[in-house]
Tab-separated table of C-alpha atoms and ligand atoms in Angstrom:
chain	number	residue	atom	x	y	z
C	1	UNK	CA	66.474	65.639	135.968
C	2	UNK	CA	67.279	68.124	133.278
C	3	UNK	CA	70.461	69.097	135.115
C	4	UNK	CA	71.458	65.452	135.386
C	5	UNK	CA	70.997	64.947	131.663
C	6	UNK	CA	72.979	68.101	130.887
C	7	UNK	CA	75.793	67.089	133.204
C	8	UNK	CA	76.018	63.619	131.596
C	9	UNK	CA	76.304	65.298	128.190
C	10	UNK	CA	78.914	67.774	129.429
C	11	UNK	CA	80.960	65.049	131.082
C	12	UNK	CA	80.867	62.842	127.969
C	13	UNK	CA	81.919	65.721	125.754
C	14	UNK	CA	84.916	66.526	127.890
C	15	UNK	CA	85.899	62.856	128.200
C	16	UNK	CA	85.600	62.378	124.451
C	17	UNK	CA	88.137	65.158	123.968
C	18	UNK	CA	90.710	63.051	125.799
C	19	UNK	CA	90.148	59.882	123.775
C	20	UNK	CA	92.770	59.131	121.091
C	21	UNK	CA	92.284	55.489	120.226
C	22	UNK	CA	89.502	53.090	119.369
C	23	UNK	CA	90.021	50.887	122.405
C	24	UNK	CA	89.515	53.738	124.898
C	25	UNK	CA	86.522	54.880	122.885
C	26	UNK	CA	84.975	51.459	123.179
C	27	UNK	CA	85.585	51.472	126.947
C	28	UNK	CA	83.872	54.846	127.161
C	29	UNK	CA	80.907	53.521	125.205
C	30	UNK	CA	80.514	50.596	127.597
C	31	UNK	CA	80.740	53.035	130.507
C	32	UNK	CA	77.965	55.284	129.219
C	33	UNK	CA	75.654	52.924	127.430
C	34	UNK	CA	76.141	49.822	129.574
C	35	UNK	CA	73.655	48.455	132.096
C	36	UNK	CA	75.415	50.164	134.983
C	37	UNK	CA	75.962	53.425	133.125
C	38	UNK	CA	74.397	56.805	133.965
C	39	UNK	CA	71.720	56.500	131.262
C	40	UNK	CA	70.459	53.157	132.557
C	41	UNK	CA	70.568	54.610	136.033
C	42	UNK	CA	68.320	57.502	134.978
C	43	UNK	CA	65.956	55.104	133.172
C	44	UNK	CA	65.491	53.068	136.353
C	45	UNK	CA	64.428	56.223	138.179
C	46	UNK	CA	61.479	56.717	135.798
C	47	UNK	CA	59.195	54.492	137.871
C	48	UNK	CA	58.784	57.075	140.568
C	49	UNK	CA	57.639	59.858	138.217
C	50	UNK	CA	54.134	61.062	137.350
C	51	UNK	CA	52.715	60.351	133.899
C	52	UNK	CA	53.343	63.937	132.773
C	53	UNK	CA	56.895	63.865	134.060
C	54	UNK	CA	57.479	60.439	132.515
C	55	UNK	CA	56.493	61.794	129.092
C	56	UNK	CA	58.814	64.748	129.299
C	57	UNK	CA	61.666	62.923	130.960
C	58	UNK	CA	61.345	59.882	128.690
C	59	UNK	CA	61.742	62.058	125.602
C	60	UNK	CA	64.721	63.940	127.056
C	61	UNK	CA	66.383	60.641	127.975
C	62	UNK	CA	65.813	59.244	124.496
C	63	UNK	CA	67.281	62.359	122.947
C	64	UNK	CA	70.294	61.995	125.200
C	65	UNK	CA	70.734	58.366	124.192
C	66	UNK	CA	70.648	59.295	120.509
C	67	UNK	CA	72.988	62.172	121.033
C	68	UNK	CA	75.496	60.040	122.957
C	69	UNK	CA	75.357	57.394	120.242
C	70	UNK	CA	75.943	60.005	117.561
C	71	UNK	CA	78.839	61.559	119.432
C	72	UNK	CA	80.449	58.163	119.936
C	73	UNK	CA	79.952	57.230	116.265
C	74	UNK	CA	81.364	60.487	115.015
C	75	UNK	CA	84.411	60.083	117.218
C	76	UNK	CA	84.803	56.496	116.029
C	77	UNK	CA	84.797	57.604	112.400
C	78	UNK	CA	87.336	60.314	113.079
C	79	UNK	CA	89.663	57.882	114.860
C	80	UNK	CA	89.324	55.240	112.141
C	81	UNK	CA	90.101	57.728	109.427
C	82	UNK	CA	93.143	58.968	111.304
C	83	UNK	CA	94.343	55.404	111.764
C	84	UNK	CA	93.924	54.640	108.044
C	85	UNK	CA	95.777	57.775	107.060
C	86	UNK	CA	98.601	56.848	109.376
C	87	UNK	CA	98.810	53.380	107.861
C	88	UNK	CA	98.783	54.705	104.313
C	89	UNK	CA	101.508	57.149	105.227
C	90	UNK	CA	103.643	54.363	106.727
C	91	UNK	CA	103.137	52.018	103.789
C	92	UNK	CA	103.768	54.623	101.137
C	93	UNK	CA	106.138	53.402	98.389
C	94	UNK	CA	108.460	55.868	96.805
C	95	UNK	CA	108.059	54.982	93.148
C	96	UNK	CA	110.746	57.456	92.163
C	97	UNK	CA	113.472	55.308	93.772
C	98	UNK	CA	115.734	53.624	91.183
C	99	UNK	CA	114.954	49.895	90.910
C	100	UNK	CA	117.393	47.099	91.615
C	101	UNK	CA	118.291	44.918	88.643
C	102	UNK	CA	116.281	41.739	88.607
C	103	UNK	CA	117.787	38.749	86.860
C	104	UNK	CA	115.232	36.365	85.402
C	105	UNK	CA	115.900	33.179	83.510
C	106	UNK	CA	115.910	33.476	79.726
C	107	UNK	CA	114.447	31.266	77.060
C	108	UNK	CA	117.126	29.011	75.566
C	109	UNK	CA	117.794	29.858	71.900
C	110	UNK	CA	116.799	26.344	70.777
C	111	UNK	CA	113.513	26.626	72.685
C	112	UNK	CA	113.014	30.028	71.095
C	113	UNK	CA	113.346	28.577	67.592
C	114	UNK	CA	111.070	25.622	68.416
C	115	UNK	CA	108.448	27.973	69.903
C	116	UNK	CA	108.537	30.165	66.817
C	117	UNK	CA	108.202	27.189	64.444
C	118	UNK	CA	105.354	25.730	66.517
C	119	UNK	CA	103.508	29.039	66.494
C	120	UNK	CA	103.789	29.274	62.716
C	121	UNK	CA	102.618	25.744	61.988
C	122	UNK	CA	99.822	25.862	64.547
C	123	UNK	CA	98.568	28.976	62.744
C	124	UNK	CA	98.444	26.864	59.567
C	125	UNK	CA	96.329	24.180	61.236
C	126	UNK	CA	99.052	21.691	62.212
C	127	UNK	CA	99.017	19.613	65.408
C	128	UNK	CA	102.124	19.500	67.581
C	129	UNK	CA	102.775	15.872	68.539
C	130	UNK	CA	105.394	14.035	70.563
C	131	UNK	CA	107.061	10.666	70.389
C	132	UNK	CA	109.421	8.629	72.562
C	133	UNK	CA	113.158	9.323	72.576
C	134	UNK	CA	113.832	5.655	73.370
C	135	UNK	CA	112.434	4.182	70.195
C	136	UNK	CA	111.931	0.873	68.435
C	137	UNK	CA	114.045	0.120	65.387
C	138	UNK	CA	110.684	-0.529	63.733
C	139	UNK	CA	109.585	3.130	63.839
C	140	UNK	CA	112.992	4.747	63.609
C	141	UNK	CA	114.013	2.788	60.508
C	142	UNK	CA	111.944	-0.120	59.237
C	143	UNK	CA	108.604	1.614	58.760
C	144	UNK	CA	110.452	4.478	57.064
C	145	UNK	CA	111.654	2.328	54.182
C	146	UNK	CA	114.956	1.583	55.889
C	147	UNK	CA	114.988	-2.216	56.351
C	148	UNK	CA	117.759	-3.883	58.342
C	149	UNK	CA	121.005	-3.797	56.372
C	150	UNK	CA	119.971	-0.755	54.356
C	151	UNK	CA	123.156	1.236	53.613
C	152	UNK	CA	121.486	4.563	54.506
C	153	UNK	CA	121.380	3.390	58.136
C	154	UNK	CA	125.142	3.908	58.261
C	155	UNK	CA	124.767	7.674	57.987
C	156	UNK	CA	122.772	7.643	61.206
C	157	UNK	CA	125.186	5.883	63.531
C	158	UNK	CA	122.913	4.926	66.377
C	159	UNK	CA	122.939	4.381	70.119
C	160	UNK	CA	121.379	0.912	70.384
C	161	UNK	CA	120.135	-0.229	73.773
C	162	UNK	CA	119.097	-3.700	72.648
C	163	UNK	CA	118.771	-5.254	69.182
C	164	UNK	CA	115.383	-3.619	68.815
C	165	UNK	CA	115.601	-0.478	70.949
C	166	UNK	CA	117.669	2.642	70.353
C	167	UNK	CA	117.802	6.359	71.092
C	168	UNK	CA	115.951	7.755	68.103
C	169	UNK	CA	118.245	9.160	65.432
C	170	UNK	CA	115.521	11.247	63.854
C	171	UNK	CA	112.059	12.563	64.694
C	172	UNK	CA	110.942	10.926	61.431
C	173	UNK	CA	110.026	7.973	63.671
C	174	UNK	CA	106.981	10.007	64.703
C	175	UNK	CA	105.790	10.054	61.064
C	176	UNK	CA	105.297	6.302	61.274
C	177	UNK	CA	103.700	6.501	64.705
C	178	UNK	CA	101.290	9.239	63.641
C	179	UNK	CA	100.173	7.413	60.502
C	180	UNK	CA	99.681	4.214	62.453
C	181	UNK	CA	97.636	6.019	65.125
C	182	UNK	CA	95.450	7.782	62.540
C	183	UNK	CA	94.497	4.521	60.761
C	184	UNK	CA	94.059	6.026	57.313
C	185	UNK	CA	92.185	9.081	58.643
C	186	UNK	CA	93.025	12.284	56.797
C	187	UNK	CA	94.159	14.957	56.735
C	188	UNK	CA	97.280	14.505	58.836
C	189	UNK	CA	99.002	17.807	59.482
C	190	UNK	CA	101.578	17.576	62.219
C	191	UNK	CA	104.931	18.765	63.393
C	192	UNK	CA	106.996	16.962	66.008
C	193	UNK	CA	109.824	18.802	67.753
C	194	UNK	CA	112.151	16.775	69.942
C	195	UNK	CA	115.574	15.469	70.878
C	196	UNK	CA	117.524	13.090	68.664
C	197	UNK	CA	120.768	11.170	69.191
C	198	UNK	CA	123.649	9.950	67.031
C	199	UNK	CA	127.047	8.456	67.725
C	200	UNK	CA	128.888	11.481	66.404
C	201	UNK	CA	132.051	12.964	67.865
C	202	UNK	CA	131.185	16.388	69.174
C	203	UNK	CA	132.795	19.286	67.351
C	204	UNK	CA	131.751	22.753	66.178
C	205	UNK	CA	129.065	21.383	63.862
C	206	UNK	CA	128.259	17.962	65.356
C	207	UNK	CA	126.628	16.948	68.598
C	208	UNK	CA	125.709	13.453	69.786
C	209	UNK	CA	122.418	14.945	70.949
C	210	UNK	CA	120.548	17.554	68.979
C	211	UNK	CA	117.009	18.454	67.945
C	212	UNK	CA	114.783	18.003	64.949
C	213	UNK	CA	111.350	19.236	64.041
C	214	UNK	CA	109.590	16.734	61.831
C	215	UNK	CA	106.737	17.823	59.597
C	216	UNK	CA	104.171	15.574	57.918
C	217	UNK	CA	101.113	16.271	55.804
C	218	UNK	CA	98.986	13.513	54.296
C	219	UNK	CA	95.764	13.864	52.367
C	220	UNK	CA	94.395	13.274	48.883
C	221	UNK	CA	96.014	15.363	46.132
C	222	UNK	CA	98.946	16.739	48.138
C	223	UNK	CA	101.659	17.821	45.710
C	224	UNK	CA	105.214	19.108	45.647
C	225	UNK	CA	103.745	22.573	45.058
C	226	UNK	CA	102.043	22.389	48.457
C	227	UNK	CA	105.394	21.510	50.020
C	228	UNK	CA	107.092	24.402	48.273
C	229	UNK	CA	104.435	26.908	49.336
C	230	UNK	CA	104.584	25.708	52.929
C	231	UNK	CA	108.365	25.852	53.159
C	232	UNK	CA	108.442	29.291	51.558
C	233	UNK	CA	106.178	30.595	54.338
C	234	UNK	CA	108.493	28.936	56.852
C	235	UNK	CA	111.639	30.473	55.309
C	236	UNK	CA	110.138	33.963	55.219
C	237	UNK	CA	108.955	33.742	58.822
C	238	UNK	CA	112.314	32.511	60.126
C	239	UNK	CA	114.736	34.386	57.888
C	240	UNK	CA	112.887	37.454	56.605
C	241	UNK	CA	110.094	38.453	54.247
C	242	UNK	CA	112.371	38.941	51.210
C	243	UNK	CA	113.678	35.377	51.253
C	244	UNK	CA	113.272	33.090	48.266
C	245	UNK	CA	113.770	29.314	48.415
C	246	UNK	CA	114.968	26.744	45.912
C	247	UNK	CA	114.791	22.969	45.802
C	248	UNK	CA	117.787	20.760	45.014
C	249	UNK	CA	117.394	17.041	44.369
C	250	UNK	CA	118.603	14.852	47.240
C	251	UNK	CA	118.042	11.417	48.742
C	252	UNK	CA	116.198	10.262	51.832
C	253	UNK	CA	114.874	6.706	51.983
C	254	UNK	CA	111.430	7.803	53.205
C	255	UNK	CA	110.733	10.395	50.509
C	256	UNK	CA	110.513	10.237	46.723
C	257	UNK	CA	111.411	12.648	45.284
C	258	UNK	CA	113.679	13.944	48.045
C	259	UNK	CA	114.901	17.484	48.092
C	260	UNK	CA	117.146	19.789	49.976
C	261	UNK	CA	115.916	23.307	50.494
C	262	UNK	CA	118.070	26.421	50.249
C	263	UNK	CA	117.100	29.943	51.186
C	264	UNK	CA	118.636	33.123	49.770
C	265	UNK	CA	121.297	34.382	52.181
C	266	UNK	CA	119.758	36.730	54.713
C	267	UNK	CA	123.093	38.413	55.352
C	268	UNK	CA	123.973	39.491	51.816
C	269	UNK	CA	120.566	39.109	50.217
C	270	UNK	CA	121.907	36.578	47.712
C	271	UNK	CA	124.925	38.331	46.179
C	272	UNK	CA	127.454	36.193	48.051
C	273	UNK	CA	129.277	36.623	51.358
C	274	UNK	CA	131.285	34.498	53.830
C	275	UNK	CA	128.112	33.229	55.550
C	276	UNK	CA	126.757	31.694	52.333
C	277	UNK	CA	130.294	30.855	51.162
C	278	UNK	CA	129.855	33.166	48.207
C	279	UNK	CA	126.946	31.209	46.723
C	280	UNK	CA	124.080	33.472	47.844
C	281	UNK	CA	122.233	30.373	49.121
C	282	UNK	CA	122.061	28.681	52.503
C	283	UNK	CA	120.844	25.105	52.984
C	284	UNK	CA	118.130	24.985	55.613
C	285	UNK	CA	116.411	21.593	55.571
C	286	UNK	CA	115.582	18.280	53.940
C	287	UNK	CA	112.150	17.334	52.667
C	288	UNK	CA	110.247	15.379	50.054
C	289	UNK	CA	107.076	13.556	49.043
C	290	UNK	CA	106.301	10.629	51.344
C	291	UNK	CA	107.543	7.410	49.703
C	292	UNK	CA	104.730	5.037	48.625
C	293	UNK	CA	106.356	2.255	50.690
C	294	UNK	CA	106.143	4.417	53.810
C	295	UNK	CA	102.480	5.201	53.161
C	296	UNK	CA	101.699	1.528	52.595
C	297	UNK	CA	103.717	0.238	55.560
C	298	UNK	CA	101.879	2.625	57.852
C	299	UNK	CA	98.370	1.887	56.657
C	300	UNK	CA	97.737	4.460	53.913
C	301	UNK	CA	96.873	3.392	50.351
C	302	UNK	CA	99.514	5.106	48.159
C	303	UNK	CA	97.093	4.983	45.202
C	304	UNK	CA	94.716	7.214	47.101
C	305	UNK	CA	96.849	9.335	49.402
C	306	UNK	CA	99.934	11.442	48.957
C	307	UNK	CA	101.867	13.558	51.394
C	308	UNK	CA	104.975	15.549	52.093
C	309	UNK	CA	107.465	15.512	54.930
C	310	UNK	CA	110.263	17.747	56.091
C	311	UNK	CA	112.911	17.761	58.798
C	312	UNK	CA	114.055	21.033	60.332
C	313	UNK	CA	117.220	21.317	62.452
C	314	UNK	CA	116.538	23.910	65.181
C	315	UNK	CA	120.276	24.096	66.002
C	316	UNK	CA	121.058	24.988	62.417
C	317	UNK	CA	118.265	27.570	62.289
C	318	UNK	CA	119.426	29.146	65.583
C	319	UNK	CA	123.071	29.182	64.470
C	320	UNK	CA	122.137	30.944	61.252
C	321	UNK	CA	119.678	33.348	62.846
C	322	UNK	CA	121.810	34.352	65.806
C	323	UNK	CA	125.264	34.024	64.237
C	324	UNK	CA	126.416	31.177	66.519
C	325	UNK	CA	129.382	29.243	65.106
C	326	UNK	CA	129.787	26.365	67.564
C	327	UNK	CA	126.912	23.943	68.216
C	328	UNK	CA	128.432	22.999	71.596
C	329	UNK	CA	127.498	26.453	72.933
C	330	UNK	CA	123.903	25.279	73.125
C	331	UNK	CA	124.694	22.521	75.590
C	332	UNK	CA	127.565	23.684	77.793
C	333	UNK	CA	125.314	26.115	79.684
C	334	UNK	CA	127.930	28.850	79.863
C	335	UNK	CA	125.944	31.752	81.288
C	336	UNK	CA	128.019	34.277	79.327
C	337	UNK	CA	126.642	32.698	76.136
C	338	UNK	CA	123.121	32.216	77.447
C	339	UNK	CA	123.009	35.763	78.837
C	340	UNK	CA	123.068	37.108	75.290
C	341	UNK	CA	119.555	35.728	75.037
C	342	UNK	CA	118.453	36.674	78.546
C	343	UNK	CA	116.593	39.713	79.620
C	344	UNK	CA	117.524	41.751	82.674
C	345	UNK	CA	114.418	43.534	83.887
C	346	UNK	CA	115.205	47.120	84.816
C	347	UNK	CA	118.754	46.729	83.562
C	348	UNK	CA	120.501	48.391	80.658
C	349	UNK	CA	119.424	45.751	78.162
C	350	UNK	CA	115.806	45.499	79.305
C	351	UNK	CA	114.007	44.693	76.078
C	352	UNK	CA	110.748	46.023	77.479
C	353	UNK	CA	112.140	49.560	77.696
B	401	DAH	N1	115.274	12.646	59.187
B	401	DAH	C1	116.150	13.298	58.252
B	401	DAH	C2	117.546	13.319	58.828
B	401	DAH	O1	117.692	13.137	59.996
B	401	DAH	C3	115.683	14.681	57.975
B	401	DAH	C4	114.510	14.657	57.049
B	401	DAH	C5	114.715	14.719	55.693
B	401	DAH	C6	113.241	14.491	57.522
B	401	DAH	C7	113.655	14.699	54.813
B	401	DAH	C8	112.160	14.436	56.646
B	401	DAH	C9	112.403	14.531	55.292
B	401	DAH	O2	110.907	14.282	57.033
B	401	DAH	O3	111.353	14.474	54.457
B	401	DAH	O4	118.472	13.527	58.110
């Protein structure tokens, strides 16, 4: 018996030497440990032995079983490790290879300006709201103190679809909508960025479709000083920390008083240069205190509530900020223009480098 056990061990050891893959190893395992294998065969011979012999032989057979299992397991581990190493070697990436340039889409300059303005006003507690581009005359004009026949309508030559419907000429329409929706709840603090349309002939400074960002704040005790403080923060964020603003009287039907806001020229710092046409000031937006008629027509008691409004032109801001001198560049989608704002990852102008 002992010889048989030894010869099984010897044979297994030599056969294991030859095995180089997991499949053959598994076959070998079935061969040795299976029902028809040499170990089972020895077990079945136990019946004919004496009790003494059974004890001795049983133990030796058990030891053999354990040993065979261990040998097979150890071989399995070795093969698996070798296989893993081979795979890792094959899949190795050479990170020292130079990368290929990857072109990704860029953020359009107008979107960039809108994003920046949204971020600023959200940080000051404003909501960002939207309104329809196909608008009722009611919200675009009438509820903004611009009744039918009002001469100020002429300055906003409109695309009418029917008598009552038009492409909105200004995001100010969303002032009326927001007040109406809030039903005299305060405070209202909102900005509304969006597209606007006018029957203008396109040239370097006019476009039949452009953008506005409306701003509206309504509460008790809102004053012109609040407007000034707010717009100063805006001017500094968009045009630089050292900027100072000034108000000039103006006229908009929905505000009283109405103002135009200038910022000190960010190119020359206010001494005068071609950008600011020698004045040291650049006009950036229109604003004012919400007209009592507008408050009343939209459900707010003008004796109790006051508010301010402003209208930012993202095209104008982008043109000033990025030195663009033709508004049509924003819409013709010439990639040479847009590429100035794009990022090429891994390329020479990769901003992340
Ligand atoms: N909607 C005005 C325009 O298109 C811009 C504007 C001016 C909006 C003053 C305002 C404002 O809210 O207060 O010319």
